[in-house]
Coordinates of C-alpha atoms in Angstrom, one line a residue:
Chain A
M1 CA 44.0 -18.3 -55.4
P2 CA 43.4 -21.2 -53.1
S3 CA 40.3 -20.7 -51.0
R4 CA 40.9 -20.2 -47.4
A5 CA 39.5 -23.1 -45.2
K6 CA 36.5 -22.0 -43.3
K7 CA 37.2 -22.0 -39.5
T8 CA 35.3 -24.5 -37.5
R9 CA 33.4 -22.7 -34.7
T10 CA 33.2 -24.3 -31.3
L11 CA 30.2 -24.7 -29.1
C12 CA 29.8 -26.0 -25.6
M13 CA 26.6 -27.3 -24.3
I14 CA 26.4 -27.0 -20.5
G15 CA 23.6 -28.7 -18.6
D16 CA 22.3 -31.2 -16.2
S17 CA 20.8 -34.6 -17.0
Q18 CA 18.7 -32.9 -19.7
I19 CA 21.7 -32.9 -22.0
G20 CA 21.4 -36.7 -22.1
S21 CA 18.5 -36.4 -24.5
V22 CA 20.6 -34.1 -26.8
S23 CA 23.4 -36.6 -26.8
L24 CA 21.0 -39.4 -27.8
A25 CA 19.3 -37.2 -30.4
L26 CA 22.7 -36.6 -32.0
R27 CA 23.7 -40.2 -31.8
E28 CA 20.4 -41.3 -33.3
G29 CA 20.7 -38.8 -36.1
L30 CA 17.6 -36.9 -35.1
T31 CA 19.5 -33.7 -35.2
S32 CA 23.0 -32.6 -36.0
V33 CA 25.3 -29.8 -35.1
P34 CA 25.3 -27.3 -38.0
D35 CA 28.0 -27.6 -40.6
G36 CA 31.1 -25.7 -39.6
Y37 CA 30.4 -26.2 -35.9
E38 CA 31.6 -28.7 -33.4
M39 CA 30.1 -29.1 -30.0
E40 CA 31.2 -30.7 -26.7
F41 CA 29.1 -31.3 -23.6
W42 CA 30.0 -30.1 -20.1
G43 CA 28.0 -30.6 -17.0
V44 CA 26.8 -33.1 -14.5
E45 CA 23.5 -34.6 -13.5
G46 CA 20.9 -33.1 -11.1
P47 CA 22.0 -32.6 -7.5
A48 CA 25.7 -32.5 -8.4
F49 CA 25.0 -29.7 -10.8
R50 CA 24.4 -27.6 -7.7
T51 CA 28.0 -28.0 -6.7
I52 CA 29.2 -26.2 -9.8
D53 CA 30.2 -22.7 -9.0
W54 CA 31.7 -19.6 -10.5
T55 CA 35.2 -19.2 -8.9
D56 CA 38.3 -17.5 -10.1
G57 CA 36.6 -16.3 -13.2
A58 CA 35.3 -19.7 -14.4
I59 CA 32.7 -22.3 -14.0
R60 CA 34.1 -25.1 -11.9
P61 CA 32.7 -28.2 -10.3
A62 CA 33.3 -29.1 -6.7
P63 CA 36.0 -31.8 -6.3
A64 CA 33.3 -34.4 -5.6
A65 CA 31.7 -33.8 -9.0
L66 CA 34.8 -33.3 -11.0
E67 CA 35.1 -36.9 -12.1
R68 CA 31.5 -37.0 -13.4
V69 CA 32.0 -33.7 -15.2
L70 CA 35.2 -35.0 -16.9
T71 CA 33.4 -38.2 -17.9
I72 CA 30.5 -36.2 -19.5
N73 CA 32.9 -33.8 -21.2
G74 CA 35.4 -36.4 -22.5
N75 CA 37.9 -33.7 -23.4
G76 CA 39.5 -33.3 -20.0
R77 CA 37.9 -29.9 -19.5
D78 CA 37.7 -29.2 -15.8
H79 CA 36.3 -25.7 -16.1
I80 CA 34.6 -23.3 -18.5
A81 CA 36.1 -19.9 -18.7
P82 CA 35.0 -16.9 -20.9
G83 CA 36.5 -17.1 -24.4
Q84 CA 37.1 -20.8 -24.6
F85 CA 34.2 -21.3 -27.1
D86 CA 32.6 -19.4 -29.8
G87 CA 29.3 -20.1 -28.2
V88 CA 28.0 -21.5 -25.0
I89 CA 24.6 -23.2 -24.8
F90 CA 22.9 -23.8 -21.5
Y91 CA 20.4 -26.7 -21.9
G92 CA 18.0 -27.3 -19.1
A93 CA 20.5 -26.3 -16.5
R94 CA 18.0 -26.0 -13.7
L95 CA 16.2 -23.0 -15.1
R96 CA 12.7 -24.5 -14.4
V97 CA 10.5 -21.9 -16.1
S98 CA 7.5 -24.2 -15.5
M99 CA 7.6 -23.2 -11.8
F100 CA 7.4 -19.6 -12.8
F101 CA 4.7 -20.2 -15.4
A102 CA 2.5 -22.2 -13.0
E103 CA 2.7 -19.8 -10.1
Y104 CA 2.3 -16.8 -12.3
F105 CA -0.8 -18.1 -14.1
Q106 CA -2.3 -18.9 -10.7
W107 CA -1.5 -15.4 -9.5
A108 CA -2.8 -13.8 -12.7
S109 CA -6.1 -15.7 -12.3
D110 CA -6.9 -13.6 -9.3
R111 CA -6.4 -10.4 -11.2
V112 CA -8.6 -8.4 -13.5
T113 CA -5.8 -7.0 -15.6
R114 CA -2.3 -8.0 -16.7
P115 CA 0.7 -6.5 -14.8
S116 CA 2.9 -3.9 -16.4
R117 CA 5.8 -5.0 -18.4
S118 CA 8.1 -3.6 -15.7
V119 CA 6.4 -5.6 -13.0
L120 CA 6.4 -8.8 -15.0
E121 CA 10.0 -8.5 -16.2
T122 CA 11.2 -7.7 -12.7
A123 CA 9.6 -10.9 -11.4
V124 CA 11.0 -12.9 -14.3
H125 CA 14.5 -11.4 -13.7
D126 CA 14.3 -12.2 -10.0
F127 CA 13.3 -15.7 -10.8
A128 CA 16.0 -16.2 -13.5
I129 CA 18.9 -14.9 -11.4
S130 CA 17.9 -17.2 -8.6
T131 CA 19.2 -20.0 -10.8
R132 CA 22.9 -20.5 -10.5
A133 CA 23.4 -21.6 -14.1
Y134 CA 21.6 -18.5 -15.4
R135 CA 24.1 -16.4 -13.4
F136 CA 26.9 -18.3 -15.0
G137 CA 25.5 -17.5 -18.4
R138 CA 25.2 -13.9 -17.4
S139 CA 28.8 -13.8 -16.3
L140 CA 30.0 -15.4 -19.5
A141 CA 27.9 -13.0 -21.6
A142 CA 29.3 -10.1 -19.7
A143 CA 32.8 -11.3 -20.6
G144 CA 31.9 -11.3 -24.2
D145 CA 30.8 -14.8 -24.9
H146 CA 27.8 -15.7 -27.1
V147 CA 25.4 -17.4 -24.7
F148 CA 22.2 -19.3 -25.5
Y149 CA 19.8 -20.7 -23.0
V150 CA 17.3 -23.5 -23.5
P151 CA 15.5 -23.7 -20.2
A152 CA 14.3 -26.9 -18.6
P153 CA 11.2 -28.1 -20.4
F154 CA 7.7 -28.2 -19.0
N155 CA 6.9 -31.3 -17.1
T156 CA 5.4 -34.2 -19.1
D157 CA 1.7 -34.8 -19.3
G158 CA 0.3 -38.3 -18.7
V159 CA 2.9 -39.5 -16.3
R160 CA 1.0 -38.7 -13.1
D161 CA -1.7 -36.4 -12.0
L162 CA 0.2 -33.2 -11.4
A163 CA -3.0 -31.5 -10.1
A164 CA -3.6 -34.1 -7.4
P165 CA -3.1 -33.1 -3.7
G166 CA 0.6 -33.0 -2.8
N167 CA 1.6 -32.7 -6.4
L168 CA 3.5 -29.9 -8.2
Y169 CA 0.6 -28.0 -9.5
H170 CA -2.1 -28.7 -6.9
A171 CA -1.9 -25.1 -5.8
C172 CA -1.9 -23.8 -9.3
P173 CA -5.0 -25.2 -11.0
A174 CA -5.4 -22.1 -13.1
A175 CA -2.1 -22.9 -14.9
F176 CA -3.7 -25.8 -16.8
A177 CA -6.0 -23.3 -18.6
A178 CA -3.2 -21.1 -19.8
T179 CA -3.4 -20.3 -23.5
E180 CA -0.8 -19.9 -26.2
E181 CA -1.2 -16.2 -25.8
D182 CA -0.7 -16.4 -22.1
R183 CA 2.5 -18.4 -22.5
A184 CA 3.7 -16.1 -25.2
Q185 CA 3.4 -13.2 -22.8
L186 CA 5.8 -15.0 -20.4
W187 CA 8.2 -16.2 -23.0
D188 CA 8.4 -12.6 -24.3
A189 CA 9.3 -11.5 -20.9
F190 CA 11.9 -14.2 -20.4
E191 CA 13.5 -13.5 -23.7
A192 CA 13.6 -9.8 -23.0
V193 CA 15.1 -10.2 -19.6
A194 CA 17.7 -12.7 -20.9
A195 CA 18.5 -10.4 -23.8
R196 CA 19.3 -7.6 -21.4
D197 CA 21.7 -10.0 -19.7
G198 CA 23.3 -10.8 -23.0
I199 CA 21.7 -14.2 -23.2
T200 CA 19.6 -15.5 -26.1
L201 CA 16.8 -17.6 -24.5
L202 CA 14.7 -19.9 -26.6
R203 CA 11.1 -20.7 -25.8
Q204 CA 9.8 -24.2 -25.8
P205 CA 8.2 -24.9 -29.2
E206 CA 4.4 -24.5 -29.0
D207 CA 3.8 -27.8 -30.8
T208 CA 5.3 -29.6 -27.9
V209 CA 3.0 -28.0 -25.3
T210 CA -0.3 -29.1 -24.0
T211 CA -2.7 -28.4 -21.1
G212 CA -1.4 -25.0 -20.3
I213 CA 2.0 -25.8 -18.9
L214 CA 2.8 -29.4 -19.8
T215 CA 4.9 -31.1 -22.5
K216 CA 2.9 -33.5 -24.6
A217 CA 3.1 -37.1 -23.4
E218 CA 4.6 -38.2 -26.7
F219 CA 7.8 -36.5 -25.7
C220 CA 8.3 -38.4 -22.4
C221 CA 11.6 -40.2 -21.8
D222 CA 11.8 -44.0 -22.0
G223 CA 10.2 -45.6 -18.9
A224 CA 8.8 -42.3 -17.8
V225 CA 5.6 -43.8 -16.2
E226 CA 7.4 -46.7 -14.6
Q227 CA 10.0 -44.3 -13.1
D228 CA 7.5 -41.6 -12.4
D229 CA 9.8 -39.3 -14.4
I230 CA 8.0 -36.1 -15.4
G231 CA 11.2 -34.1 -16.1
H232 CA 13.3 -35.9 -18.7
K233 CA 12.3 -36.0 -22.3
S234 CA 12.9 -38.1 -25.4
P235 CA 15.6 -37.5 -28.0
A236 CA 12.9 -36.5 -30.4
F237 CA 11.9 -33.7 -28.0
A238 CA 15.5 -32.5 -27.8
A239 CA 15.8 -32.6 -31.6
R240 CA 12.6 -30.5 -31.9
W241 CA 13.9 -27.8 -29.6
L242 CA 17.4 -27.9 -31.3
K243 CA 15.7 -27.4 -34.6
E244 CA 14.8 -23.9 -33.3
L245 CA 18.2 -23.4 -31.7
W246 CA 20.6 -24.1 -34.5
P247 CA 19.4 -21.3 -36.8
V248 CA 19.5 -18.9 -34.0
V249 CA 23.1 -19.9 -33.1
E250 CA 24.1 -19.6 -36.8
T251 CA 22.5 -16.2 -37.1
H252 CA 24.3 -14.9 -34.1
M253 CA 27.6 -16.3 -35.1
A254 CA 27.3 -15.0 -38.6
A255 CA 26.7 -11.5 -37.1
A256 CA 29.7 -11.8 -34.9
Chain B
M1 CA -17.0 11.3 47.6
T2 CA -16.1 14.9 48.0
H3 CA -15.0 15.4 44.3
P4 CA -14.7 13.2 41.2
Y5 CA -10.9 13.0 41.3
E6 CA -11.0 11.0 44.5
E7 CA -12.3 7.9 42.7
L8 CA -9.9 8.0 39.8
G9 CA -7.1 5.4 39.3
P10 CA -3.4 6.1 39.2
E11 CA -3.5 6.4 35.4
A12 CA -5.4 9.6 35.7
F13 CA -2.6 11.4 37.6
W14 CA 0.6 12.6 36.0
K15 CA 2.7 11.7 39.0
T16 CA 1.6 8.1 39.3
A17 CA 1.0 7.5 35.6
V18 CA 4.0 9.2 34.0
A19 CA 6.5 10.8 36.3
E20 CA 7.0 7.9 38.6
P21 CA 7.0 5.0 36.1
G22 CA 9.1 6.9 33.6
P23 CA 9.2 6.2 29.9
F24 CA 9.8 2.5 30.2
G25 CA 7.3 1.9 32.9
L26 CA 4.3 3.5 31.2
S27 CA 1.3 1.2 30.9
G28 CA -2.4 1.4 30.0
L29 CA -1.9 4.2 27.5
W30 CA -4.7 2.6 25.4
S31 CA -8.0 1.2 26.5
P32 CA -9.1 -0.6 23.3
K33 CA -12.8 -0.7 22.5
F34 CA -12.6 -4.0 20.7
P35 CA -10.2 -7.0 20.6
I36 CA -8.1 -7.6 17.5
R37 CA -7.6 -11.3 17.2
P38 CA -5.1 -13.1 15.0
R39 CA -7.8 -14.8 13.0
Q40 CA -9.3 -11.5 12.0
K41 CA -8.5 -10.0 8.7
I42 CA -6.7 -6.7 9.1
V43 CA -6.2 -4.1 6.4
T44 CA -3.6 -1.4 6.7
A45 CA -3.5 1.9 4.8
G46 CA -2.2 5.4 5.3
S47 CA 1.0 7.2 5.6
C48 CA 4.5 5.8 6.0
F49 CA 4.1 4.8 9.6
A50 CA 1.2 2.5 8.8
Q51 CA 3.7 0.2 7.1
H52 CA 5.3 -0.5 10.6
I53 CA 1.9 -1.6 11.9
G54 CA 1.2 -4.0 9.1
R55 CA 4.6 -5.5 9.4
A56 CA 4.4 -5.9 13.2
L57 CA 1.0 -7.5 12.9
A58 CA 2.1 -9.9 10.2
D59 CA 5.3 -10.8 12.1
R60 CA 3.1 -11.8 15.1
G61 CA 1.0 -14.0 12.9
Y62 CA -2.0 -11.7 12.9
G63 CA -4.2 -11.8 9.8
W64 CA -2.8 -8.8 7.9
I65 CA -4.1 -9.3 4.4
D66 CA -2.4 -8.4 1.2
C67 CA -5.2 -8.0 -1.4
E68 CA -2.8 -7.1 -4.2
P69 CA 0.2 -9.4 -3.8
A70 CA 3.3 -9.1 -6.0
P71 CA 3.9 -11.6 -8.7
P72 CA 5.5 -14.8 -7.6
F73 CA 9.3 -14.9 -7.3
M74 CA 9.6 -11.1 -7.2
Q75 CA 12.2 -10.3 -4.6
T76 CA 10.9 -8.4 -1.6
E77 CA 12.9 -5.3 -2.2
H78 CA 11.7 -5.1 -5.8
A79 CA 8.1 -5.9 -4.8
R80 CA 8.2 -3.0 -2.3
S81 CA 9.8 -0.6 -4.8
H82 CA 6.8 -1.4 -7.0
G83 CA 4.4 -0.8 -4.1
Y84 CA 3.6 -4.4 -3.4
G85 CA 3.4 -5.7 0.2
V86 CA 3.6 -2.3 1.7
F87 CA 0.0 -1.8 2.4
S88 CA -3.0 -4.1 1.8
F89 CA -3.3 -2.7 -1.7
R90 CA -1.0 -1.0 -4.1
T91 CA -2.0 2.6 -3.5
G92 CA 1.2 3.8 -2.1
N93 CA 1.1 6.1 0.9
I94 CA -2.3 7.6 1.5
Y95 CA -1.5 10.7 3.6
T96 CA -4.9 12.3 4.1
P97 CA -8.5 11.3 4.7
A98 CA -9.3 13.2 1.5
M99 CA -7.0 11.0 -0.4
L100 CA -8.4 7.8 1.1
L101 CA -11.9 9.0 0.3
Q102 CA -10.9 9.6 -3.3
W103 CA -9.4 6.1 -3.6
L104 CA -12.6 4.5 -2.2
E105 CA -15.0 6.6 -4.3
L106 CA -13.0 5.7 -7.4
A107 CA -12.9 2.1 -6.5
Y108 CA -16.7 2.0 -6.0
E109 CA -17.4 4.2 -9.0
Q110 CA -18.8 7.0 -6.9
R111 CA -16.4 9.4 -8.5
A112 CA -15.4 9.6 -12.1
D113 CA -11.8 9.2 -13.1
S114 CA -10.4 12.5 -14.3
G115 CA -8.3 10.8 -16.9
E116 CA -5.3 12.8 -15.8
I117 CA -1.9 11.2 -16.5
W118 CA 1.5 12.7 -15.9
V119 CA 4.1 12.3 -18.7
K120 CA 7.8 12.5 -18.2
D121 CA 10.4 11.4 -20.7
D122 CA 7.8 9.4 -22.6
R123 CA 6.8 7.5 -19.5
F124 CA 3.5 7.7 -17.8
Y125 CA 2.9 8.4 -14.1
D126 CA -0.2 8.0 -12.0
P127 CA -1.0 11.3 -10.3
L128 CA -2.6 9.4 -7.4
R129 CA 0.6 7.4 -6.8
P130 CA 3.4 8.7 -9.0
A131 CA 6.2 6.6 -7.4
I132 CA 4.4 3.3 -7.6
E133 CA 6.0 2.2 -10.9
P134 CA 9.7 3.1 -10.8
G135 CA 10.5 4.9 -14.0
G136 CA 6.9 5.2 -14.9
F137 CA 4.5 3.0 -16.9
E138 CA 5.4 2.2 -20.5
T139 CA 2.0 3.0 -21.8
E140 CA -1.2 4.7 -20.7
A141 CA -3.0 1.4 -21.0
E142 CA -0.6 -0.1 -18.5
L143 CA -1.3 2.7 -16.1
W144 CA -5.0 2.3 -16.2
D145 CA -4.8 -1.4 -16.0
A146 CA -2.8 -1.1 -12.8
R147 CA -5.2 1.5 -11.5
H148 CA -8.2 -0.8 -12.0
E149 CA -6.3 -3.7 -10.5
T150 CA -5.9 -1.6 -7.3
Y151 CA -9.5 -0.6 -7.4
A152 CA -10.4 -4.3 -7.3
A153 CA -8.0 -4.9 -4.5
L154 CA -9.4 -2.1 -2.5
R155 CA -12.9 -3.4 -2.9
R156 CA -11.7 -6.9 -1.9
A157 CA -9.9 -5.5 1.1
V158 CA -12.9 -3.5 2.3
E159 CA -15.4 -6.3 1.7
T160 CA -13.4 -9.1 3.3
S161 CA -11.7 -7.4 6.3
D162 CA -12.6 -7.2 9.9
V163 CA -10.4 -4.3 10.9
F164 CA -9.3 -1.4 8.8
V165 CA -6.2 0.4 10.2
F166 CA -5.7 3.9 8.9
T167 CA -2.8 6.1 9.8
L168 CA -3.4 9.7 9.2
G169 CA -0.2 11.5 8.1
L170 CA -0.7 15.0 6.8
T171 CA -3.1 17.9 6.5
E172 CA -1.2 19.6 3.7
R173 CA -2.4 18.4 0.3
W174 CA -2.5 19.4 -3.3
R175 CA -5.6 19.3 -5.4
N176 CA -6.7 20.2 -8.9
S177 CA -9.2 23.1 -8.6
K178 CA -10.8 22.2 -11.9
T179 CA -11.1 18.4 -11.7
E180 CA -11.0 18.1 -7.9
V181 CA -8.4 15.4 -8.1
E182 CA -6.5 14.9 -4.8
Y183 CA -2.8 14.4 -5.5
A184 CA -0.4 12.2 -3.5
L185 CA 2.4 14.7 -4.1
C186 CA 2.7 18.2 -5.4
P187 CA 2.6 18.1 -9.3
G188 CA 6.1 18.7 -10.6
T189 CA 8.0 17.0 -7.9
V190 CA 8.2 13.4 -9.0
A191 CA 6.5 13.9 -12.3
G192 CA 3.8 16.1 -13.8
T193 CA 4.0 19.9 -14.4
F194 CA 3.1 22.3 -11.7
D195 CA 0.4 24.8 -12.9
P196 CA -0.5 27.5 -10.4
A197 CA -3.7 28.1 -12.2
Q198 CA -5.1 24.7 -11.3
H199 CA -2.9 23.1 -8.7
V200 CA -3.9 24.5 -5.4
F201 CA -2.5 24.0 -1.9
V202 CA -4.9 23.1 0.9
N203 CA -4.0 22.8 4.5
S204 CA -7.0 21.1 6.0
N205 CA -8.4 22.3 9.2
T206 CA -10.2 20.0 11.7
R207 CA -13.6 20.6 10.1
Q208 CA -12.4 19.6 6.6
T209 CA -10.3 16.7 7.9
Q210 CA -13.2 15.3 10.0
A211 CA -15.6 15.7 7.1
A212 CA -13.4 13.7 4.8
L213 CA -12.8 11.1 7.5
T214 CA -16.5 10.8 8.3
D215 CA -17.2 10.2 4.6
V216 CA -14.6 7.5 4.6
I217 CA -16.1 5.8 7.5
R218 CA -19.6 6.0 6.1
L219 CA -18.5 4.5 2.8
L220 CA -16.5 1.7 4.5
R221 CA -19.4 0.8 6.8
A222 CA -21.8 0.9 3.9
K223 CA -19.7 -1.7 2.1
R224 CA -18.8 -3.7 5.2
P225 CA -21.3 -3.0 8.0
K226 CA -19.4 -4.9 10.7
L227 CA -16.0 -3.4 9.9
R228 CA -14.1 -1.9 12.8
I229 CA -11.7 1.0 12.2
L230 CA -8.6 1.7 14.1
L231 CA -7.1 5.1 13.6
T232 CA -3.5 6.1 14.3
V233 CA -1.6 9.3 13.6
S234 CA 1.8 9.2 12.1
P235 CA 4.5 10.6 14.4
V236 CA 6.7 11.3 11.4
P237 CA 7.2 15.1 10.9
L238 CA 6.6 16.8 7.6
T239 CA 9.4 16.6 5.1
A240 CA 8.5 20.0 3.8
T241 CA 5.7 22.4 4.2
A242 CA 4.1 24.7 1.6
S243 CA 2.1 26.5 4.3
G244 CA 4.6 29.4 4.5
K245 CA 5.3 28.5 8.1
H246 CA 8.4 27.0 9.6
V247 CA 8.3 23.3 9.0
L248 CA 8.4 22.6 12.7
T249 CA 5.4 24.7 13.6
A250 CA 3.6 23.4 10.4
T251 CA 4.2 19.9 11.6
H252 CA 2.7 20.6 15.0
Y253 CA -0.3 22.2 13.4
S254 CA -0.8 19.2 11.1
K255 CA -0.4 16.6 13.7
S256 CA -2.6 18.5 16.2
V257 CA -5.4 18.6 13.7
L258 CA -5.0 14.9 12.9
R259 CA -4.8 13.9 16.5
A260 CA -7.8 16.0 17.4
V261 CA -9.9 14.6 14.5
A262 CA -8.8 11.0 15.3
G263 CA -9.9 11.4 18.9
M264 CA -13.1 13.2 18.0
T265 CA -14.0 10.4 15.5
A266 CA -13.1 7.6 17.9
D267 CA -15.3 9.3 20.6
R268 CA -18.2 9.6 18.1
Y269 CA -18.4 6.0 16.8
P270 CA -18.3 2.8 18.9
F271 CA -16.7 0.9 16.1
V272 CA -13.9 3.4 15.6
D273 CA -10.9 3.4 18.0
Y274 CA -7.7 5.4 18.3
F275 CA -4.4 3.9 19.1
P276 CA -1.8 6.3 20.5
S277 CA 1.3 5.4 18.6
Y278 CA 1.7 9.1 17.9
E279 CA 2.0 9.9 21.6
I280 CA 4.3 7.0 22.3
I281 CA 6.8 8.2 19.8
T282 CA 6.6 12.0 20.2
H283 CA 5.7 12.7 23.8
P284 CA 8.4 14.5 25.7
V285 CA 8.4 11.8 28.3
F286 CA 10.3 9.7 25.8
R287 CA 12.8 12.6 25.2
G288 CA 12.9 12.0 21.5
M289 CA 14.7 8.7 21.9
F290 CA 12.6 7.0 19.3
F291 CA 13.7 9.3 16.5
A292 CA 16.8 8.9 14.4
P293 CA 19.4 11.7 14.5
N294 CA 17.4 13.6 11.8
M295 CA 14.6 13.8 14.3
R296 CA 12.2 12.6 11.6
S297 CA 12.7 8.9 11.0
V298 CA 11.4 6.5 13.7
V299 CA 14.0 4.0 14.8
P300 CA 13.1 0.3 15.2
E301 CA 13.1 0.5 19.0
G302 CA 10.3 3.1 18.7
V303 CA 8.2 0.8 16.5
A304 CA 8.9 -2.1 18.9
T305 CA 7.8 0.0 21.8
V306 CA 4.6 1.1 20.0
M307 CA 3.7 -2.5 19.2
K308 CA 4.6 -3.6 22.7
H309 CA 2.0 -1.2 24.1
F310 CA -0.5 -2.3 21.4
F311 CA -0.4 -5.9 22.3
A312 CA -0.1 -5.4 26.1
D313 CA -3.1 -3.1 26.1
Q314 CA -5.1 -5.5 24.0
I315 CA -4.4 -8.3 26.5
A316 CA -5.1 -6.0 29.4
A317 CA -8.5 -5.3 28.0
F318 CA -9.2 -8.7 26.7
P319 CA -7.3 -11.3 28.8
D320 CA -8.4 -14.2 26.6
L321 CA -6.0 -12.9 24.0
R322 CA -3.1 -13.9 26.2
E323 CA -4.1 -17.5 25.7
L324 CA -3.9 -17.4 22.0
R325 CA -0.7 -18.9 20.7
V326 CA 0.1 -16.8 17.6
I327 CA 2.1 -18.7 15.0
P328 CA 3.3 -16.6 12.1
D329 CA 1.9 -17.8 8.8
K330 CA 4.7 -18.0 6.4
A331 CA 2.3 -18.0 3.5
Q332 CA 1.4 -14.4 4.3
T333 CA 3.6 -11.7 3.0
T334 CA 5.5 -9.7 5.5
P335 CA 4.7 -6.2 4.3
V336 CA 7.8 -4.2 5.1
A337 CA 11.4 -4.7 5.6
E338 CA 12.4 -2.7 8.6
E339 CA 15.2 -0.7 7.2
D340 CA 13.6 0.5 4.1
L341 CA 10.1 1.9 4.4
R342 CA 8.6 3.3 1.3
C343 CA 7.8 7.0 1.8
E344 CA 7.2 8.9 -1.4
E345 CA 7.1 12.1 0.7
V346 CA 10.8 11.8 1.2
L347 CA 11.2 12.4 -2.5
L348 CA 10.5 16.0 -1.6
D349 CA 14.0 16.0 0.0
A350 CA 15.4 16.0 -3.5
F351 CA 13.9 19.4 -4.0
A352 CA 15.2 20.8 -0.7
R353 CA 17.7 23.6 -1.0

């Protein structure tokens, strides 16, 4: 009997400018979409990402952002609706967990004990659903899609003094002393909350993290210091996180 | 002078102080002993009605302090359902002086923890505040961690505050005859199992109430010698009574005892004052207009009237307060959303026939 050809599974990576590093990583051969899968990108950079909304049962950009979305996608896809892909991956997509981590660690530094799981996960949930893209993911998952979420990475070390007055973490000095165990507690909460929303969330690999809540300087994007860019990362960084993501995607798909 | 009444002002006579001005013209109901200034640190604790006072003070930019704030990013409604931002610490409602005394003594290790925990559906409930963690704690360790966190917050509140506002709510209480634990609610209502052999009902009289309140004041002043204490009595009637009396007469007994003790205590100590929010809401001159149709809940207009008197009487006694431009500090947590006060006592309604 002739063997039946294995069906190619489709993935869509939705994100803001962070997906640029994924595109470069694929182009440079630092990572590759697993065999049997094909992936397209969909999204738009930074501020325009906020114009994307969930309307008429799908994720759609505002007219002003549509051209950019179509350029990034390249397949003429002007919206994302449930069931269009076998799996949807949100990458970056404005879920800035570092904000939560920093403020939480500062808050925790004034306490003598850790909060209950319910308290922590309620706070994490409230933070997550305040992010529009997370709500998109939740809606897709509720409709039956496989949804994965790679949150925005920690800001990059060595670009500027993030503890200086007026800087992001000036009010959160305790965050710089957070340990791997501290981070794990929060990642566990994020993963648990996301799982309840039908989303598989992936934590930032520990070997990319330094100084409590920062990404190692070696993973900065090109020209980071000159452009004062603490947010974007290198293709190598994207490849490192995707190394964690791909097996998870394959496992979920295999179980489907 | 032929008799002492000749020299008294119009506030001393019903006709000129009440009948003629009417409910909206009343003034000078309170002659505060000490000023409460926006820069001072104010702690609130007590029964449901105390939540209004904390909110009103914070809204006006007064220094209401939250010594046990919610985690960052937690929505206000969720924070409050977990007991954050309601009072200055996460004790939940403290209805009686005996309960406040227990919290303080536990926080300062002047009383041993009984170790009692209530278990329901494999979840763990704190007998001192069974509604503080919706659905109960996942583990016993979580419960004790949370308790010790609140002890620390209580100590911080006492040792850093300038004014401690305590609203007395009830005289009816439940305690354990063996361990002497004072319960926030009757065991078996929210959680726990009622055991008539050890769970006893006490309806405190004035002597018992004053003794507990005096012990509270002594402890507070020992830890914070300059602390000033402002007492109020909750105007909110009892949800239910276990006294065997009608709930209306039981309410009057309870409030009468609390009002008397608050007044006696304020008369006794120069650093303790009584603010008559109870009278403003409940007195017949107001014809019940500040109660919702259930004649129990206090409507926002009532709270606004109470606080209007509070600030007006403060300024009347200390005119320099008028000059202070109070700017709300957005960094401070507003403790209560108006429409949704936390009142564990209302849970008793679930058991009403």
